[in-house]
Tab-separated table of C-alpha atoms and ligand atoms in Angstrom:
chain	number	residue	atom	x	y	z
A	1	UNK	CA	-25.492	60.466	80.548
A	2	UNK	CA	-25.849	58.665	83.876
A	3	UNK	CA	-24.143	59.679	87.059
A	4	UNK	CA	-22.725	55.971	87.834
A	5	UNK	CA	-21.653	55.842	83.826
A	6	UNK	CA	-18.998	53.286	83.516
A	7	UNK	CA	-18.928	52.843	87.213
A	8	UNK	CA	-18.874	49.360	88.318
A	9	UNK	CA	-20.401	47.974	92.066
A	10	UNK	CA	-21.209	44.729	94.871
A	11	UNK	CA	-23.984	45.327	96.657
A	12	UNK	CA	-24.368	43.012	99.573
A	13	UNK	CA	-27.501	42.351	101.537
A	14	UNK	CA	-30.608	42.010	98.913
A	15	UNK	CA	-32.929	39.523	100.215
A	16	UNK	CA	-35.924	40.195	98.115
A	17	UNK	CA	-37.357	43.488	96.159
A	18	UNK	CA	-38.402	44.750	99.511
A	19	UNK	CA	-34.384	45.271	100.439
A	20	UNK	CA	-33.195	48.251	100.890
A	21	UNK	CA	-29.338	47.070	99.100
A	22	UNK	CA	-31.961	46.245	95.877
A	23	UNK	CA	-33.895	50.065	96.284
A	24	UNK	CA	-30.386	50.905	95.721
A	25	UNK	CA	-29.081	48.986	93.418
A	26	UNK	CA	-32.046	49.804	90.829
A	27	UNK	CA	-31.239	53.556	91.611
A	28	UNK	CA	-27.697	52.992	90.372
A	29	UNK	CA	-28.640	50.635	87.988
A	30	UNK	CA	-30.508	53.679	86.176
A	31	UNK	CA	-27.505	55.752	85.808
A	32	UNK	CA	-25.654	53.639	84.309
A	33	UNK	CA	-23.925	51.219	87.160
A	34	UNK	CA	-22.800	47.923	86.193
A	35	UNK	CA	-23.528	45.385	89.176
A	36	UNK	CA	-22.297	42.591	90.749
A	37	UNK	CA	-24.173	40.994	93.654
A	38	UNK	CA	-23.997	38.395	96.938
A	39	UNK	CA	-26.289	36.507	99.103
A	40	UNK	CA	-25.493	34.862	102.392
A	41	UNK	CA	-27.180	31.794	102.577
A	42	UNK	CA	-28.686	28.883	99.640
A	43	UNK	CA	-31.963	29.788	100.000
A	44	UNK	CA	-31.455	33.510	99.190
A	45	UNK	CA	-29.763	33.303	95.357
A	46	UNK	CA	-33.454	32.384	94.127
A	47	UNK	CA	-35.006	35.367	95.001
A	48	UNK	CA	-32.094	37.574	94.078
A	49	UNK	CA	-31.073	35.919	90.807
A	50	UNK	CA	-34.022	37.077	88.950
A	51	UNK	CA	-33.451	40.655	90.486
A	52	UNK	CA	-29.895	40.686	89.649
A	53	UNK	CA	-30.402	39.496	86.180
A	54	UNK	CA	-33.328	42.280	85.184
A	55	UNK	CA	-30.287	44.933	86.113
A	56	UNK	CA	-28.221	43.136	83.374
A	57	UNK	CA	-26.027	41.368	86.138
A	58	UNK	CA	-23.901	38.584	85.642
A	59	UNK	CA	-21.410	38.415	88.534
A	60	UNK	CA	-24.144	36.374	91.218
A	61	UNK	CA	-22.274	35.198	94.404
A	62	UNK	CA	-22.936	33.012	97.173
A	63	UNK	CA	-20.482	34.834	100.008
A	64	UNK	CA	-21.070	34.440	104.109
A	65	UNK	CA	-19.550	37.837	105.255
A	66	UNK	CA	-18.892	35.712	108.386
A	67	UNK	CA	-16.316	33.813	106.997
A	68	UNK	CA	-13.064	35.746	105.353
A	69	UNK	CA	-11.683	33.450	102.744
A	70	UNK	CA	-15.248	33.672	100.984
A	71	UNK	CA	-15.291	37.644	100.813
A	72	UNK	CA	-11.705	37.043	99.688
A	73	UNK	CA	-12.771	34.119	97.303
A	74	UNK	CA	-15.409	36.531	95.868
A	75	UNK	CA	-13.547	39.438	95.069
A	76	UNK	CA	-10.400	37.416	93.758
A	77	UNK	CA	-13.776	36.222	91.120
A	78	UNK	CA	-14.577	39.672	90.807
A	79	UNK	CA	-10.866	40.825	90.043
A	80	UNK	CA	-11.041	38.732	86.889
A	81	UNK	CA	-14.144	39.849	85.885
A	82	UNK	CA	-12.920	43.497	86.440
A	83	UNK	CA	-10.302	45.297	86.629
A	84	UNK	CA	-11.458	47.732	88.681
A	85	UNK	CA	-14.239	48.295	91.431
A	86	UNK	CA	-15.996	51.917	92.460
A	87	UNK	CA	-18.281	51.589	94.664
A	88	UNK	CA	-19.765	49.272	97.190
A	89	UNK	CA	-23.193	49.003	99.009
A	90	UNK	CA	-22.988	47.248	102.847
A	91	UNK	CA	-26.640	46.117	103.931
A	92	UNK	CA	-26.228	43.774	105.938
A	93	UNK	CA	-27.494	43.271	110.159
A	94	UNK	CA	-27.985	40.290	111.798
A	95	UNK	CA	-28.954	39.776	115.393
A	96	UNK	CA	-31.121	36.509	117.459
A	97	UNK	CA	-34.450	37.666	117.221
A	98	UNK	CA	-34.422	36.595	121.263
A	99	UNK	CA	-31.714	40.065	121.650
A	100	UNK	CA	-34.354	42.055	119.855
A	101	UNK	CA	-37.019	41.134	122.403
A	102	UNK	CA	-36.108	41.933	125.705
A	103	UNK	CA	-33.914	43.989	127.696
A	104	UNK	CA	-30.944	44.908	126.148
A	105	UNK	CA	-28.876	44.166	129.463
A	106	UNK	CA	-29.790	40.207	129.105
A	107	UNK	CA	-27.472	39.849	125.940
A	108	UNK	CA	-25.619	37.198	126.180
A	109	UNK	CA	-21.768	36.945	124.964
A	110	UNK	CA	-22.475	35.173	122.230
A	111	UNK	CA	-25.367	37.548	121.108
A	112	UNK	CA	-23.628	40.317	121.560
A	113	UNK	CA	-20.261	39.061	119.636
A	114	UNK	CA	-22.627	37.304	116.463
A	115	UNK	CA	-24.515	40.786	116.680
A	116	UNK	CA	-21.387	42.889	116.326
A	117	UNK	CA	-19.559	40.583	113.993
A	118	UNK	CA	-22.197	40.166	111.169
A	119	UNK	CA	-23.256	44.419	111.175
A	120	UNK	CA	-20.756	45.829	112.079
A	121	UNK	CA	-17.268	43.989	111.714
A	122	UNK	CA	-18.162	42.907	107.868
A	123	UNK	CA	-18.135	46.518	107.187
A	124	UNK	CA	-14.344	46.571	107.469
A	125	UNK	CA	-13.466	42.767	106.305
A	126	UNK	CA	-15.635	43.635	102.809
A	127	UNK	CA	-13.626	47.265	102.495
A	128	UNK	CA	-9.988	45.617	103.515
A	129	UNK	CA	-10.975	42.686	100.743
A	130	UNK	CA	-12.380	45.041	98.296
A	131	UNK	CA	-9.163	47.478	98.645
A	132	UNK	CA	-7.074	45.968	96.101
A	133	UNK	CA	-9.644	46.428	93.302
A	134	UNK	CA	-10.802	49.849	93.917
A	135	UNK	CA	-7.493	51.116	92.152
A	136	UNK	CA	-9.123	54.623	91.240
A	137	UNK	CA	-10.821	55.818	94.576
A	138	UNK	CA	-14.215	54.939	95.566
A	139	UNK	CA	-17.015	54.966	97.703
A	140	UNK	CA	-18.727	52.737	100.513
A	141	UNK	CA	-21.933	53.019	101.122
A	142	UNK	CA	-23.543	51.006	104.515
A	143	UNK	CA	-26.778	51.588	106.204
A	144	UNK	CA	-26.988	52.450	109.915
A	145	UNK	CA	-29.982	53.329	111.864
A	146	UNK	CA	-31.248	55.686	114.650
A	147	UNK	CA	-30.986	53.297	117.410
A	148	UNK	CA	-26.830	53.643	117.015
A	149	UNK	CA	-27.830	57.508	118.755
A	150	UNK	CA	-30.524	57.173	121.196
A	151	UNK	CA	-31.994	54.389	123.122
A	152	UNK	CA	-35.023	52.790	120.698
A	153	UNK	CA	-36.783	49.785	122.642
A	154	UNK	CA	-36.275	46.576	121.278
A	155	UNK	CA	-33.014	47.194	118.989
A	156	UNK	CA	-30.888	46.227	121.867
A	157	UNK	CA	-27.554	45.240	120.861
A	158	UNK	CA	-28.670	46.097	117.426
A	159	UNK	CA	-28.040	49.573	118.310
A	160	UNK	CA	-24.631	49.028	119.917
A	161	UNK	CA	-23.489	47.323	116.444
A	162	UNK	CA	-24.851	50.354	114.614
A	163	UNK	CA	-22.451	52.491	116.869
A	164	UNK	CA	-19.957	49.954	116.319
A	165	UNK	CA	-20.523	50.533	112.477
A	166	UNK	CA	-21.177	54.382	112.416
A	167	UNK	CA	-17.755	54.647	114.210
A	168	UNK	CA	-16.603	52.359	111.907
A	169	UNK	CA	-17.281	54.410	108.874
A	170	UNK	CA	-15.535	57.934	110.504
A	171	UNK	CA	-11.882	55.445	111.195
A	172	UNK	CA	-12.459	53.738	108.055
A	173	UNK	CA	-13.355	57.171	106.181
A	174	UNK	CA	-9.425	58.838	107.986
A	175	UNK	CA	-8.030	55.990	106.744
A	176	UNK	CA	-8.833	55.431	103.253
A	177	UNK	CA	-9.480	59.053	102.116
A	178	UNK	CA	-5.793	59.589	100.639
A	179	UNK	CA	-6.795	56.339	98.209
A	180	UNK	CA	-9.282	58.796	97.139
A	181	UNK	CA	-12.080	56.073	98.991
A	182	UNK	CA	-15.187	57.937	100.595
A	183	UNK	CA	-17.126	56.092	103.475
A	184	UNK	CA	-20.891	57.347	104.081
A	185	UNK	CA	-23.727	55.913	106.343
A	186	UNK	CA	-27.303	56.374	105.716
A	187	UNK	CA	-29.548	56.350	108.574
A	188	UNK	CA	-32.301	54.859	107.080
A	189	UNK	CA	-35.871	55.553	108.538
A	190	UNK	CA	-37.991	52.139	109.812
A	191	UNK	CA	-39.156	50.425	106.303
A	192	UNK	CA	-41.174	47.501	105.851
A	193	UNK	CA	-38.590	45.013	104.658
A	194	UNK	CA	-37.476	41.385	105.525
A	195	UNK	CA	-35.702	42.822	108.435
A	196	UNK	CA	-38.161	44.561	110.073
A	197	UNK	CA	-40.532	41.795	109.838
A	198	UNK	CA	-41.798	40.035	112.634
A	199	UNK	CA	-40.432	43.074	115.025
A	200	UNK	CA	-43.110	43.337	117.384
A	201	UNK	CA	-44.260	46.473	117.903
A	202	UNK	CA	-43.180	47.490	114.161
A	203	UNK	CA	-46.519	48.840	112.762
A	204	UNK	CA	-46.832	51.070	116.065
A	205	UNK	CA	-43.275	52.025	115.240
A	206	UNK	CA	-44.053	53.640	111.858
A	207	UNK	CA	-47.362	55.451	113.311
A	208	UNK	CA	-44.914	57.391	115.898
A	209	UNK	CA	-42.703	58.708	112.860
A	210	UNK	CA	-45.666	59.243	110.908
A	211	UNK	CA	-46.676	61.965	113.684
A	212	UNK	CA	-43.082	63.164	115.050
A	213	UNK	CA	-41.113	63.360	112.041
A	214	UNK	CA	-41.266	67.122	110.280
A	215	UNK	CA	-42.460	65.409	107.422
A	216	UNK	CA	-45.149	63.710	108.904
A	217	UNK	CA	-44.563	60.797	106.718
A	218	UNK	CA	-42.869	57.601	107.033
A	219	UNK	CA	-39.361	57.015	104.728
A	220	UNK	CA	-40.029	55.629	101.413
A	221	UNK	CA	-37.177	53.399	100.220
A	222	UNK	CA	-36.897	54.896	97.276
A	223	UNK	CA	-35.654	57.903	98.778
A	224	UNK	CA	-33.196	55.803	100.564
A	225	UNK	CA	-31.363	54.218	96.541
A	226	UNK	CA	-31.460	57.701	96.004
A	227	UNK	CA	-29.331	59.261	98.797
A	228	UNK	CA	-26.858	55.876	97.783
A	229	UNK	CA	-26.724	56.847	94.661
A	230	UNK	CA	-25.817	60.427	95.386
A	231	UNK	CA	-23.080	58.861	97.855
A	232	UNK	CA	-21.617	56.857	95.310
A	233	UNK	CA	-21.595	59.291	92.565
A	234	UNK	CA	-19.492	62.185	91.841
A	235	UNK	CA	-22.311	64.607	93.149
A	236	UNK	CA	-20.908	63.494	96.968
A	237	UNK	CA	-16.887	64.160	96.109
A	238	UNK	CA	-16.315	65.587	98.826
A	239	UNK	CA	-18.227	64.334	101.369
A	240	UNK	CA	-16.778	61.140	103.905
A	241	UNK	CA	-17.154	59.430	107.255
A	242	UNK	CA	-21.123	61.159	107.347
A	243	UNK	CA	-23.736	59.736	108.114
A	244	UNK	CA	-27.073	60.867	106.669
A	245	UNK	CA	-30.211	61.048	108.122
A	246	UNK	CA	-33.114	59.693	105.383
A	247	UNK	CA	-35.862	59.671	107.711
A	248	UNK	CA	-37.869	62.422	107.380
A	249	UNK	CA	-36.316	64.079	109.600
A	250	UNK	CA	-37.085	62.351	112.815
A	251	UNK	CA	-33.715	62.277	114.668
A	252	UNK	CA	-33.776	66.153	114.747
A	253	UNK	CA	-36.816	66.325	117.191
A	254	UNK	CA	-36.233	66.156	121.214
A	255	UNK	CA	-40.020	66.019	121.912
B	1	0WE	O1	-31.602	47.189	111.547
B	1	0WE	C1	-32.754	46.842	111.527
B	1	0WE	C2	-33.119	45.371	111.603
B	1	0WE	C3	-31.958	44.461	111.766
B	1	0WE	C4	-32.291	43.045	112.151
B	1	0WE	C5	-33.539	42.474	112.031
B	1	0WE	C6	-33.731	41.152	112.390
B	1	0WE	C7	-35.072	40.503	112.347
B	1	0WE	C8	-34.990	38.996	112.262
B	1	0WE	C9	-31.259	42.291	112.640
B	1	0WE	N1	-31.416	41.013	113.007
B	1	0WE	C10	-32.635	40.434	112.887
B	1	0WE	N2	-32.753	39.135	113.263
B	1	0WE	C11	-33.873	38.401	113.038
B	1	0WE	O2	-33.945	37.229	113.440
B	1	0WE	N3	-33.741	47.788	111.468
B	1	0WE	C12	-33.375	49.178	111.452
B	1	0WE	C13	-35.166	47.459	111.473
B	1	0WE	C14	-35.621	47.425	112.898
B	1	0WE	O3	-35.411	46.330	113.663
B	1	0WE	C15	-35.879	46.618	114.921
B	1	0WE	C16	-36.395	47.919	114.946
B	1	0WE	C17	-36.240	48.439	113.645
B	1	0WE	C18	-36.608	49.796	113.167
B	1	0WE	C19	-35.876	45.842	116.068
B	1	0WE	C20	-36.436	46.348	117.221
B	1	0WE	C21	-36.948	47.622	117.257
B	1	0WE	C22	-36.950	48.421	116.124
């Protein structure tokens, strides 16, 4: 018997099988999740369609978390496909690549408001659209990262959306918890996906955590589905507004 058995989910934010929405969404998948699934822009639904399928899915959006009346659009869809919603995965960051360059004090307005708007605003507009179907409780999942904390060069106003978003999930969490809806972060350590390509410096990045972290390993996505499938399960009941470190344990060390 799975732990997601008869549980039904939207995961937002696979890009390819490198993703860290699609680590999880195979993780739930396995115990027994059914899943429905978005992508942002044309170009994305032909990698993700074949994913989405092999997990049995048939609920394949097109939705711009930029834009309300198509997260609203998508879950009226989903509302006749279901009658009911559990659990939702949020992994989904979007900054210029010119704010992830140089000095975070050179972002413009603009950067900073697209910044703050795709990672960490559509956090809330997904959970406030979503709130209607998740009649029996839930959970949110999202994924933050260690540059919300402490100053990591490059992630700029990346970082101040993740504290944007991590504070998001501790209001969010106080408001929904009497609907019996649980909202979790997982700081994610660096992983080779989509969005970490092209970061200069990246490689160098993992070789630090390799040596500093207690497990003297980099993150393995993997590990990451897994802690989102113990925060949407029943196994996390009574656990909200947290965010968890999956990082081997990085964030714990001062020197
Ligand atoms: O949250 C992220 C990445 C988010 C991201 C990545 C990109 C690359 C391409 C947001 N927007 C964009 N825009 C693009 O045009 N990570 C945790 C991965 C990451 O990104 C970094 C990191 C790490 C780690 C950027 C600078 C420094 C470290």
């Amino acid at each position: 018997m799975g732990l997601l058995e008869g549980k039904r989910g939207i995961v937002f934010g696979v890009a390819n099988d490198h993703s860290l929405a699609w680590y999880c969404a195979q993780q739930m998948h396995a115990q027994g999740a059914q899943l429905a699934f978005t992508y942002q822009a044309e170009n994305l639904e032909r990698r993700l369609r074949p994913l989405a399928e092999s997990v049995g899915s048939t609920f394949i959006r097109q939705c711009d978390l930029s834009k309300d009346e198509e997260i609203e659009k998508v879950m009226g869809e989903l509302g006749k496909e279901w009658d009911s919603l559990d659990f939702i995965v949020h992994a989904v960051a979007f900054a210029n690549k010119a704010d992830l360059e140089g000095h975070f004090v050179d972002t413009s307005r603009e950067g900073f408001r697209l910044a703050l708007d795709v990672s960490a605003y559509t956090l809330t507009a997904v959970a406030q659209k979503a709130m209607p179907l998740m009649k029996n409780g839930g959970s949110i999942v999202t994924l933050t990262y260690y540059g919300a904390e402490k100053v990591v060069p490059h992630y700029n106003v990346m970082g101040v959306a993740k504290a944007a978003l991590e504070a998001s999930v501790q209001y969010m969490a106080a408001d929904l918890g009497e609907k019996g809806i649980r909202v979790n972060a997982i700081s994610a350590g660096p992983v080779r996906t989509l969005a970490a390509m092209g970061i200069a410096g990246f490689r160098e990045m993992l070789k630090v955590v390799e040596q500093k972290a207690p497990l003297k390993r980099n993150v393995q996505a993997e590990e990451v589905g897994k802690t989102a499938l113990y925060l949407a399960s029943d196994l996390s009941s009574g656990v909200t507004g947290e965010v968890i470190h999956v990082d081997c344990g990085y964030s714990i060390m001062g020197m």
